[in-house]
Amino acid sequence: MSGLIDPYKRRIDYLRISVTDRCNLRCVYCMPAEGIALKEPREILRYEELLRIARIAVRRGITRIRITGGEPLVRRGIIEFLGELSRMDGLEDLSLTTNGVLLKDYATRLKEAGLKRVNVSLDSLRRERFLRITRGDHLQRVLDGLEEAERIGLKPVKVNVVVIKGFNDDEVVDFALLTKEKPYHVRFIEYMPFDVEAGWQKEKCMTTREIMDLITHHEPLEPVNTGYTGAGPARRFRFRGAPGEVGFISPVSEHFCSSCNRLRLTADGKLRTCLFSDDEIDIREALREGKSDEDIERLLFMAVKGKPMGHRINDNLFKKCSRTMSFIGG
Ligand code: SAM
Ligand code: SF4
């Protein structure tokens, strides 16, 4: 049976599913403080619909699924849903991205449901600043969540840090040093252009080169050679003898488009093939009109056929996305 291969010969084997557009935080670069137009519950895909799409996608070569949002842990029934996914034949890797606020309460149940690892987004280790970035006073809960995830053996615990110049770049070294105490994989992500309150400016984006310079000025990093190329776009390093790792994800300064293997499903059932393209294919209506598995497959193939070669963030022609990360699922 043929798999999902786009016109540029990229094999699409990674699906990111946003399970909700709701969130218990309001990060300044992701959501406005208030007045966000949330979808009606009936517009959001039901779990059985998500599972059906996942099953069809896995039959067509998807081997890795990441669950994201909004905040996935705020959706009721998420544990049972993850349990179903983790038992799905053919799915080799299941992961979850969370803001960590509910992680301490959920970690054990996540593990029992079959989740092996977790990605936690955390942009500041300082309470006041965390509050300013996320508009929620929950730093301690996130730190407790990280501890708990480590304690019960969700491995590795990845900590994703979006670096914004003049905002949290003075914490880059602190985050990196965390990997000398903890087995966390701290990954620095370049701040990407989404139109939240017109807040993104190119000058606020700190490049991987600049972030690395800050760290290596403090202490040298050694590359981690995994020999495994399917690990995603992060470039990985560690301090000598450190239990954790430092990684860099550079969507702005270095395109990883040529090896992009991703397909995204928004919470309201739209397939997107590029984070930075507003082209979407509606899969929800097809499901609700009673279309067959073959029809759904055709939509997957159609989406993949239209996957753009790359984004143009650095071009003058670049047009910001009309939907923010909380809708698309970062
Ligand atoms: N709520 C969960 C969380 O925060 O981890 C999952 C969804 S969130 C949209 C997924 C990721 O997108 C987070 O790591 C967040 O930091 C990242 N993100 C959101 N807006 C971004 C932006 N403009 N640039 C870079 N990363 C962004
Ligand atoms: Fe919520 Fe995650 Fe967006 Fe922050 S980045 S507002 S936690 S969805």
mmCIF file of C-alpha atoms and ligand atoms in Angstrom:
data_model
loop_
_atom_site.group_PDB
_atom_site.id
_atom_site.type_symbol
_atom_site.label_atom_id
_atom_site.label_comp_id
_atom_site.label_asym_id
_atom_site.label_seq_id
_atom_site.Cartn_x
_atom_site.Cartn_y
_atom_site.Cartn_z
ATOM 1 C CA MET A 1 0.000 0.000 0.000
ATOM 2 C CA SER A 2 1.507 3.355 -0.964
ATOM 3 C CA GLY A 3 2.413 5.899 1.667
ATOM 4 C CA LEU A 4 2.066 9.640 1.893
ATOM 5 C CA ILE A 5 4.808 11.174 -0.236
ATOM 6 C CA ASP A 6 4.652 14.789 -1.392
ATOM 7 C CA PRO A 7 5.673 16.173 -4.800
ATOM 8 C CA TYR A 8 9.142 16.975 -3.415
ATOM 9 C CA LYS A 9 9.624 13.315 -2.465
ATOM 10 C CA ARG A 10 9.326 13.942 1.254
ATOM 11 C CA ARG A 11 7.800 11.008 3.091
ATOM 12 C CA ILE A 12 5.112 12.279 5.461
ATOM 13 C CA ASP A 13 5.156 10.062 8.529
ATOM 14 C CA TYR A 14 4.530 12.507 11.367
ATOM 15 C CA LEU A 15 1.098 13.831 12.348
ATOM 16 C CA ARG A 16 0.499 16.551 14.914
ATOM 17 C CA ILE A 17 -3.010 16.577 16.267
ATOM 18 C CA SER A 18 -4.421 19.577 18.095
ATOM 19 C CA VAL A 19 -7.151 18.270 20.384
ATOM 20 C CA THR A 20 -8.462 21.612 21.622
ATOM 21 C CA ASP A 21 -8.221 25.345 21.022
ATOM 22 C CA ARG A 22 -8.689 26.015 24.740
ATOM 23 C CA CYS A 23 -5.933 26.726 27.200
ATOM 24 C CA ASN A 24 -5.415 27.440 30.883
ATOM 25 C CA LEU A 25 -2.703 30.007 30.036
ATOM 26 C CA ARG A 26 -2.598 33.013 27.709
ATOM 27 C CA CYS A 27 0.995 33.240 26.506
ATOM 28 C CA VAL A 28 1.598 36.666 25.030
ATOM 29 C CA TYR A 29 2.965 35.307 21.749
ATOM 30 C CA CYS A 30 0.228 32.754 21.292
ATOM 31 C CA MET A 31 -3.112 34.115 22.481
ATOM 32 C CA PRO A 32 -4.577 37.526 23.236
ATOM 33 C CA ALA A 33 -5.327 38.209 26.933
ATOM 34 C CA GLU A 34 -9.042 38.055 26.335
ATOM 35 C CA GLY A 35 -11.632 38.073 23.633
ATOM 36 C CA ILE A 36 -10.253 35.035 21.833
ATOM 37 C CA ALA A 37 -12.905 33.552 19.551
ATOM 38 C CA LEU A 38 -13.064 29.929 20.628
ATOM 39 C CA LYS A 39 -14.746 27.300 18.505
ATOM 40 C CA GLU A 40 -18.115 25.886 19.483
ATOM 41 C CA PRO A 41 -17.774 22.394 21.038
ATOM 42 C CA ARG A 42 -19.589 20.855 18.036
ATOM 43 C CA GLU A 43 -16.914 22.297 15.742
ATOM 44 C CA ILE A 44 -14.169 20.423 17.575
ATOM 45 C CA LEU A 45 -13.446 16.875 16.404
ATOM 46 C CA ARG A 46 -14.743 14.195 18.772
ATOM 47 C CA TYR A 47 -12.297 11.606 20.035
ATOM 48 C CA GLU A 48 -13.808 8.873 17.888
ATOM 49 C CA GLU A 49 -13.352 11.105 14.846
ATOM 50 C CA LEU A 50 -9.735 11.772 15.782
ATOM 51 C CA LEU A 51 -9.101 8.068 16.271
ATOM 52 C CA ARG A 52 -10.610 7.253 12.916
ATOM 53 C CA ILE A 53 -8.394 9.796 11.150
ATOM 54 C CA ALA A 54 -5.363 8.541 13.088
ATOM 55 C CA ARG A 55 -6.082 4.935 12.126
ATOM 56 C CA ILE A 56 -6.414 5.820 8.441
ATOM 57 C CA ALA A 57 -3.268 7.973 8.559
ATOM 58 C CA VAL A 58 -1.287 5.204 10.257
ATOM 59 C CA ARG A 59 -2.428 2.782 7.558
ATOM 60 C CA ARG A 60 -0.949 5.213 5.050
ATOM 61 C CA GLY A 61 2.435 5.484 6.674
ATOM 62 C CA ILE A 62 2.135 7.840 9.639
ATOM 63 C CA THR A 63 4.325 6.288 12.348
ATOM 64 C CA ARG A 64 4.589 9.168 14.812
ATOM 65 C CA ILE A 65 1.812 11.229 16.379
ATOM 66 C CA ARG A 66 2.148 14.250 18.659
ATOM 67 C CA ILE A 67 -0.821 15.513 20.651
ATOM 68 C CA THR A 68 -0.936 19.249 21.167
ATOM 69 C CA GLY A 69 -3.379 22.147 21.440
ATOM 70 C CA GLY A 70 -4.280 24.672 22.936
ATOM 71 C CA GLU A 71 -3.545 22.829 26.117
ATOM 72 C CA PRO A 72 -4.281 19.123 25.582
ATOM 73 C CA LEU A 73 -4.533 18.319 29.281
ATOM 74 C CA VAL A 74 -7.562 20.602 29.721
ATOM 75 C CA ARG A 75 -9.675 18.440 27.417
ATOM 76 C CA ARG A 76 -11.810 15.952 29.286
ATOM 77 C CA GLY A 77 -11.157 12.327 28.352
ATOM 78 C CA ILE A 78 -7.602 12.977 27.148
ATOM 79 C CA ILE A 79 -6.137 10.048 29.103
ATOM 80 C CA GLU A 80 -8.513 7.501 27.587
ATOM 81 C CA PHE A 81 -7.864 8.986 24.143
ATOM 82 C CA LEU A 82 -4.106 8.667 24.589
ATOM 83 C CA GLY A 83 -4.601 5.115 25.815
ATOM 84 C CA GLU A 84 -6.457 4.218 22.594
ATOM 85 C CA LEU A 85 -3.758 5.837 20.489
ATOM 86 C CA SER A 86 -0.908 4.148 22.322
ATOM 87 C CA ARG A 87 -2.463 0.761 21.560
ATOM 88 C CA MET A 88 -2.895 1.523 17.860
ATOM 89 C CA ASP A 89 -1.139 -1.024 15.644
ATOM 90 C CA GLY A 90 1.513 0.552 13.437
ATOM 91 C CA LEU A 91 1.977 3.672 15.527
ATOM 92 C CA GLU A 92 5.590 3.658 16.689
ATOM 93 C CA ASP A 93 5.809 6.877 18.632
ATOM 94 C CA LEU A 94 3.251 8.876 20.599
ATOM 95 C CA SER A 95 4.134 12.138 22.312
ATOM 96 C CA LEU A 96 2.459 15.103 23.966
ATOM 97 C CA THR A 97 3.227 18.815 24.197
ATOM 98 C CA THR A 98 1.899 20.544 27.310
ATOM 99 C CA ASN A 99 2.380 23.768 29.202
ATOM 100 C CA GLY A 100 2.916 21.607 32.291
ATOM 101 C CA VAL A 101 0.390 23.323 34.566
ATOM 102 C CA LEU A 102 -1.563 20.080 35.044
ATOM 103 C CA LEU A 103 1.356 17.722 34.553
ATOM 104 C CA LYS A 104 1.917 16.871 38.185
ATOM 105 C CA ASP A 105 -1.691 15.681 38.522
ATOM 106 C CA TYR A 106 -1.659 13.788 35.235
ATOM 107 C CA ALA A 107 1.855 12.337 34.931
ATOM 108 C CA THR A 108 1.115 8.910 36.397
ATOM 109 C CA ARG A 109 -2.081 8.483 34.415
ATOM 110 C CA LEU A 110 -0.303 9.572 31.239
ATOM 111 C CA LYS A 111 2.332 6.919 31.792
ATOM 112 C CA GLU A 112 -0.289 4.291 32.539
ATOM 113 C CA ALA A 113 -2.092 5.265 29.330
ATOM 114 C CA GLY A 114 1.073 4.358 27.417
ATOM 115 C CA LEU A 115 2.774 7.705 26.933
ATOM 116 C CA LYS A 116 6.546 7.336 27.057
ATOM 117 C CA ARG A 117 7.746 10.928 27.067
ATOM 118 C CA VAL A 118 6.549 14.473 27.311
ATOM 119 C CA ASN A 119 7.456 17.952 25.992
ATOM 120 C CA VAL A 120 6.881 20.823 28.380
ATOM 121 C CA SER A 121 6.882 24.438 27.245
ATOM 122 C CA LEU A 122 8.564 26.773 29.704
ATOM 123 C CA ASP A 123 9.995 30.174 28.823
ATOM 124 C CA SER A 124 11.110 31.525 32.194
ATOM 125 C CA LEU A 125 12.406 30.171 35.479
ATOM 126 C CA ARG A 126 11.486 33.395 37.271
ATOM 127 C CA ARG A 127 8.075 33.682 38.807
ATOM 128 C CA GLU A 128 7.374 37.313 37.872
ATOM 129 C CA ARG A 129 8.472 36.814 34.307
ATOM 130 C CA PHE A 130 6.645 33.523 33.898
ATOM 131 C CA LEU A 131 3.531 35.396 35.005
ATOM 132 C CA ARG A 132 4.137 38.120 32.426
ATOM 133 C CA ILE A 133 4.748 35.700 29.557
ATOM 134 C CA THR A 134 1.916 33.292 30.317
ATOM 135 C CA ARG A 135 -0.456 35.623 32.176
ATOM 136 C CA GLY A 136 -0.732 32.870 34.812
ATOM 137 C CA ASP A 137 1.059 32.523 38.151
ATOM 138 C CA HIS A 138 1.866 28.822 37.807
ATOM 139 C CA LEU A 139 5.632 28.495 37.560
ATOM 140 C CA GLN A 140 5.879 26.294 40.649
ATOM 141 C CA ARG A 141 3.213 23.939 39.313
ATOM 142 C CA VAL A 142 5.133 23.531 36.061
ATOM 143 C CA LEU A 143 8.397 22.869 37.911
ATOM 144 C CA ASP A 144 6.603 20.320 40.111
ATOM 145 C CA GLY A 145 5.203 18.745 36.950
ATOM 146 C CA LEU A 146 8.686 18.390 35.485
ATOM 147 C CA GLU A 147 9.922 16.752 38.684
ATOM 148 C CA GLU A 148 7.013 14.359 38.733
ATOM 149 C CA ALA A 149 7.431 13.430 35.059
ATOM 150 C CA GLU A 150 11.084 12.674 35.724
ATOM 151 C CA ARG A 151 10.302 10.754 38.915
ATOM 152 C CA ILE A 152 7.809 8.404 37.299
ATOM 153 C CA GLY A 153 10.026 7.847 34.248
ATOM 154 C CA LEU A 154 8.455 9.729 31.371
ATOM 155 C CA LYS A 155 11.692 9.827 29.371
ATOM 156 C CA PRO A 156 13.090 12.091 28.174
ATOM 157 C CA VAL A 157 11.452 15.132 29.711
ATOM 158 C CA LYS A 158 11.914 17.786 27.042
ATOM 159 C CA VAL A 159 11.703 21.446 28.015
ATOM 160 C CA ASN A 160 10.895 23.759 25.095
ATOM 161 C CA VAL A 161 12.015 27.361 25.512
ATOM 162 C CA VAL A 162 10.964 30.050 23.030
ATOM 163 C CA VAL A 163 13.636 32.734 23.168
ATOM 164 C CA ILE A 164 12.508 36.330 22.685
ATOM 165 C CA LYS A 165 15.156 39.007 22.513
ATOM 166 C CA GLY A 166 14.931 41.522 25.325
ATOM 167 C CA PHE A 167 12.427 39.344 27.145
ATOM 168 C CA ASN A 168 13.978 36.068 28.288
ATOM 169 C CA ASP A 169 17.323 35.900 26.470
ATOM 170 C CA ASP A 170 19.063 36.622 29.796
ATOM 171 C CA GLU A 171 17.819 33.201 30.994
ATOM 172 C CA VAL A 172 19.316 31.171 28.166
ATOM 173 C CA VAL A 173 22.372 30.186 30.207
ATOM 174 C CA ASP A 174 20.236 29.329 33.284
ATOM 175 C CA PHE A 175 18.093 27.014 31.172
ATOM 176 C CA ALA A 176 21.143 25.389 29.620
ATOM 177 C CA LEU A 177 22.739 24.864 33.037
ATOM 178 C CA LEU A 178 19.609 23.051 34.191
ATOM 179 C CA THR A 179 20.814 20.130 32.047
ATOM 180 C CA LYS A 180 23.825 19.721 34.339
ATOM 181 C CA GLU A 181 21.534 18.989 37.271
ATOM 182 C CA LYS A 182 18.624 17.268 35.564
ATOM 183 C CA PRO A 183 18.305 14.744 32.736
ATOM 184 C CA TYR A 184 16.066 17.181 30.860
ATOM 185 C CA HIS A 185 16.468 17.883 27.170
ATOM 186 C CA VAL A 186 16.244 21.676 27.034
ATOM 187 C CA ARG A 187 15.486 22.835 23.499
ATOM 188 C CA PHE A 188 15.708 26.466 22.445
ATOM 189 C CA ILE A 189 13.227 27.443 19.765
ATOM 190 C CA GLU A 190 13.379 30.534 17.609
ATOM 191 C CA TYR A 191 10.431 32.827 18.069
ATOM 192 C CA MET A 192 8.176 32.528 15.037
ATOM 193 C CA PRO A 193 5.947 35.044 13.284
ATOM 194 C CA PHE A 194 2.352 34.675 14.350
ATOM 195 C CA ASP A 195 0.061 37.617 14.365
ATOM 196 C CA VAL A 196 -0.967 37.899 18.007
ATOM 197 C CA GLU A 197 -1.766 41.520 18.711
ATOM 198 C CA ALA A 198 0.769 42.353 15.984
ATOM 199 C CA GLY A 199 3.488 41.477 18.458
ATOM 200 C CA TRP A 200 6.106 39.713 16.299
ATOM 201 C CA GLN A 201 8.980 41.723 15.012
ATOM 202 C CA LYS A 202 11.994 40.227 13.381
ATOM 203 C CA GLU A 203 14.271 42.010 15.867
ATOM 204 C CA LYS A 204 12.701 40.042 18.719
ATOM 205 C CA CYS A 205 13.700 36.742 17.162
ATOM 206 C CA MET A 206 16.947 35.463 18.570
ATOM 207 C CA THR A 207 18.648 33.084 16.170
ATOM 208 C CA THR A 208 20.087 29.727 17.133
ATOM 209 C CA ARG A 209 23.552 31.107 16.385
ATOM 210 C CA GLU A 210 23.048 33.920 18.905
ATOM 211 C CA ILE A 211 21.597 31.562 21.520
ATOM 212 C CA MET A 212 24.469 29.106 21.071
ATOM 213 C CA ASP A 213 27.020 31.887 21.387
ATOM 214 C CA LEU A 214 25.529 32.928 24.708
ATOM 215 C CA ILE A 215 25.831 29.379 26.036
ATOM 216 C CA THR A 216 29.236 28.472 24.659
ATOM 217 C CA HIS A 217 30.652 31.761 25.887
ATOM 218 C CA HIS A 218 29.841 30.361 29.329
ATOM 219 C CA GLU A 219 30.890 26.752 28.735
ATOM 220 C CA PRO A 220 31.562 24.604 25.658
ATOM 221 C CA LEU A 221 28.976 22.199 24.281
ATOM 222 C CA GLU A 222 29.680 18.849 22.666
ATOM 223 C CA PRO A 223 27.537 17.459 19.857
ATOM 224 C CA VAL A 224 25.382 14.444 20.635
ATOM 225 C CA ASN A 225 25.579 11.935 17.841
ATOM 226 C CA THR A 226 22.553 9.749 17.836
ATOM 227 C CA GLY A 227 22.952 8.233 14.404
ATOM 228 C CA TYR A 228 19.177 8.446 14.328
ATOM 229 C CA THR A 229 17.874 10.907 11.775
ATOM 230 C CA GLY A 230 14.177 10.685 12.565
ATOM 231 C CA ALA A 231 14.539 12.597 15.813
ATOM 232 C CA GLY A 232 13.109 15.797 14.357
ATOM 233 C CA PRO A 233 14.613 19.139 13.566
ATOM 234 C CA ALA A 234 16.547 19.690 16.831
ATOM 235 C CA ARG A 235 20.337 19.855 16.762
ATOM 236 C CA ARG A 236 21.578 18.243 19.953
ATOM 237 C CA PHE A 237 24.478 18.966 22.298
ATOM 238 C CA ARG A 238 25.482 18.470 25.907
ATOM 239 C CA PHE A 239 27.880 19.865 28.462
ATOM 240 C CA ARG A 240 30.608 17.335 29.219
ATOM 241 C CA GLY A 241 29.329 14.846 31.803
ATOM 242 C CA ALA A 242 25.860 16.446 32.020
ATOM 243 C CA PRO A 243 22.852 14.149 32.461
ATOM 244 C CA GLY A 244 20.695 16.326 30.213
ATOM 245 C CA GLU A 245 20.986 17.754 26.708
ATOM 246 C CA VAL A 246 20.748 21.127 25.038
ATOM 247 C CA GLY A 247 19.006 21.299 21.656
ATOM 248 C CA PHE A 248 18.261 23.975 19.099
ATOM 249 C CA ILE A 249 15.314 24.274 16.754
ATOM 250 C CA SER A 250 15.715 26.933 14.082
ATOM 251 C CA PRO A 251 12.531 27.373 12.061
ATOM 252 C CA VAL A 252 13.405 30.975 11.223
ATOM 253 C CA SER A 253 17.145 31.081 10.574
ATOM 254 C CA GLU A 254 17.667 27.651 9.050
ATOM 255 C CA HIS A 255 14.886 26.071 7.133
ATOM 256 C CA PHE A 256 14.353 22.430 7.852
ATOM 257 C CA CYS A 257 11.645 22.462 5.202
ATOM 258 C CA SER A 258 13.573 20.199 2.838
ATOM 259 C CA SER A 259 13.261 17.347 5.324
ATOM 260 C CA CYS A 260 9.850 18.297 6.717
ATOM 261 C CA ASN A 261 7.804 15.158 7.299
ATOM 262 C CA ARG A 262 4.802 16.748 9.008
ATOM 263 C CA LEU A 263 1.115 16.958 8.600
ATOM 264 C CA ARG A 264 -1.076 18.837 11.068
ATOM 265 C CA LEU A 265 -4.680 18.376 12.068
ATOM 266 C CA THR A 266 -6.342 21.371 13.721
ATOM 267 C CA ALA A 267 -8.820 20.944 16.551
ATOM 268 C CA ASP A 268 -11.685 21.815 14.197
ATOM 269 C CA GLY A 269 -10.687 19.194 11.683
ATOM 270 C CA LYS A 270 -8.583 20.955 9.081
ATOM 271 C CA LEU A 271 -5.465 19.385 7.603
ATOM 272 C CA ARG A 272 -2.507 21.719 7.263
ATOM 273 C CA THR A 273 0.740 20.772 5.627
ATOM 274 C CA CYS A 274 2.830 23.759 6.684
ATOM 275 C CA LEU A 275 2.757 25.773 9.888
ATOM 276 C CA PHE A 276 3.153 28.905 7.801
ATOM 277 C CA SER A 277 0.619 28.329 5.095
ATOM 278 C CA ASP A 278 -3.053 29.080 5.482
ATOM 279 C CA ASP A 279 -4.020 26.378 2.992
ATOM 280 C CA GLU A 280 -6.266 23.893 4.735
ATOM 281 C CA ILE A 281 -8.288 20.858 3.758
ATOM 282 C CA ASP A 282 -11.482 20.255 5.656
ATOM 283 C CA ILE A 283 -11.684 16.686 6.857
ATOM 284 C CA ARG A 284 -14.408 17.202 9.456
ATOM 285 C CA GLU A 285 -17.217 17.722 6.975
ATOM 286 C CA ALA A 286 -16.207 14.588 5.091
ATOM 287 C CA LEU A 287 -16.342 12.592 8.321
ATOM 288 C CA ARG A 288 -19.707 14.001 9.298
ATOM 289 C CA GLU A 289 -21.178 13.455 5.841
ATOM 290 C CA GLY A 290 -20.489 9.759 6.346
ATOM 291 C CA LYS A 291 -17.695 9.460 3.801
ATOM 292 C CA SER A 292 -15.802 6.181 3.547
ATOM 293 C CA ASP A 293 -12.258 5.488 4.758
ATOM 294 C CA GLU A 294 -11.137 5.620 1.115
ATOM 295 C CA ASP A 295 -12.601 9.137 0.780
ATOM 296 C CA ILE A 296 -10.767 10.229 3.924
ATOM 297 C CA GLU A 297 -7.567 8.713 2.559
ATOM 298 C CA ARG A 298 -8.048 10.705 -0.628
ATOM 299 C CA LEU A 299 -8.199 13.906 1.446
ATOM 300 C CA LEU A 300 -4.948 12.971 3.174
ATOM 301 C CA PHE A 301 -3.301 12.395 -0.188
ATOM 302 C CA MET A 302 -4.734 15.634 -1.540
ATOM 303 C CA ALA A 303 -3.331 17.582 1.422
ATOM 304 C CA VAL A 304 0.092 16.015 1.032
ATOM 305 C CA LYS A 305 0.062 16.744 -2.702
ATOM 306 C CA GLY A 306 -0.331 20.435 -1.912
ATOM 307 C CA LYS A 307 2.423 20.581 0.703
ATOM 308 C CA PRO A 308 4.532 23.628 -0.126
ATOM 309 C CA MET A 309 8.243 23.179 -0.681
ATOM 310 C CA GLY A 310 9.061 25.577 2.151
ATOM 311 C CA HIS A 311 8.029 28.630 4.083
ATOM 312 C CA ARG A 312 9.298 32.108 3.342
ATOM 313 C CA ILE A 313 9.561 33.597 6.795
ATOM 314 C CA ASN A 314 12.640 35.514 5.849
ATOM 315 C CA ASP A 315 11.261 36.896 2.593
ATOM 316 C CA ASN A 316 9.581 40.252 2.317
ATOM 317 C CA LEU A 317 6.750 38.366 0.688
ATOM 318 C CA PHE A 318 6.107 36.371 3.846
ATOM 319 C CA LYS A 319 2.523 36.688 5.012
ATOM 320 C CA LYS A 320 1.803 35.964 8.657
ATOM 321 C CA CYS A 321 -0.613 33.147 9.384
ATOM 322 C CA SER A 322 -4.144 34.152 10.132
ATOM 323 C CA ARG A 323 -4.422 31.444 12.808
ATOM 324 C CA THR A 324 -2.174 31.385 15.861
ATOM 325 C CA MET A 325 -0.350 28.400 17.314
ATOM 326 C CA SER A 326 -3.138 27.704 19.781
ATOM 327 C CA PHE A 327 -5.421 26.944 16.837
ATOM 328 C CA ILE A 328 -2.944 25.145 14.639
ATOM 329 C CA GLY A 329 -1.228 23.232 17.411
ATOM 330 C CA GLY A 330 2.420 24.281 17.616
HETATM 331 N N1 SAM B 1 -0.235 24.425 25.269
HETATM 332 C C1 SAM B 1 0.805 23.541 24.931
HETATM 333 C C2 SAM B 1 2.148 24.161 25.194
HETATM 334 O O1 SAM B 1 2.226 25.369 25.412
HETATM 335 O O2 SAM B 1 3.118 23.404 25.169
HETATM 336 C C3 SAM B 1 0.745 22.998 23.522
HETATM 337 C C4 SAM B 1 0.395 23.973 22.427
HETATM 338 S S1 SAM B 1 1.539 25.292 22.169
HETATM 339 C C5 SAM B 1 0.737 26.181 20.854
HETATM 340 C C6 SAM B 1 2.879 24.441 21.406
HETATM 341 C C7 SAM B 1 4.181 25.175 21.350
HETATM 342 O O3 SAM B 1 4.100 26.287 20.483
HETATM 343 C C8 SAM B 1 4.675 25.741 22.685
HETATM 344 O O4 SAM B 1 5.950 25.208 22.955
HETATM 345 C C9 SAM B 1 4.782 27.216 22.437
HETATM 346 O O5 SAM B 1 5.844 27.804 23.142
HETATM 347 C C10 SAM B 1 5.001 27.250 20.952
HETATM 348 N N2 SAM B 1 4.692 28.545 20.351
HETATM 349 C C11 SAM B 1 3.525 29.245 20.365
HETATM 350 N N3 SAM B 1 3.644 30.400 19.698
HETATM 351 C C12 SAM B 1 4.936 30.442 19.234
HETATM 352 C C13 SAM B 1 5.701 31.373 18.467
HETATM 353 N N4 SAM B 1 5.169 32.505 18.011
HETATM 354 N N5 SAM B 1 6.994 31.083 18.188
HETATM 355 C C14 SAM B 1 7.558 29.919 18.629
HETATM 356 N N6 SAM B 1 6.887 29.008 19.346
HETATM 357 C C15 SAM B 1 5.609 29.262 19.647
HETATM 358 FE FE1 SF4 B 2 -1.588 27.976 25.842
HETATM 359 FE FE2 SF4 B 2 0.511 26.675 24.848
HETATM 360 FE FE3 SF4 B 2 -0.449 28.866 23.608
HETATM 361 FE FE4 SF4 B 2 0.760 29.169 25.925
HETATM 362 S S1 SF4 B 2 1.683 28.392 24.036
HETATM 363 S S2 SF4 B 2 -1.214 30.088 25.348
HETATM 364 S S3 SF4 B 2 0.206 27.350 26.966
HETATM 365 S S4 SF4 B 2 -1.502 26.947 23.855
#
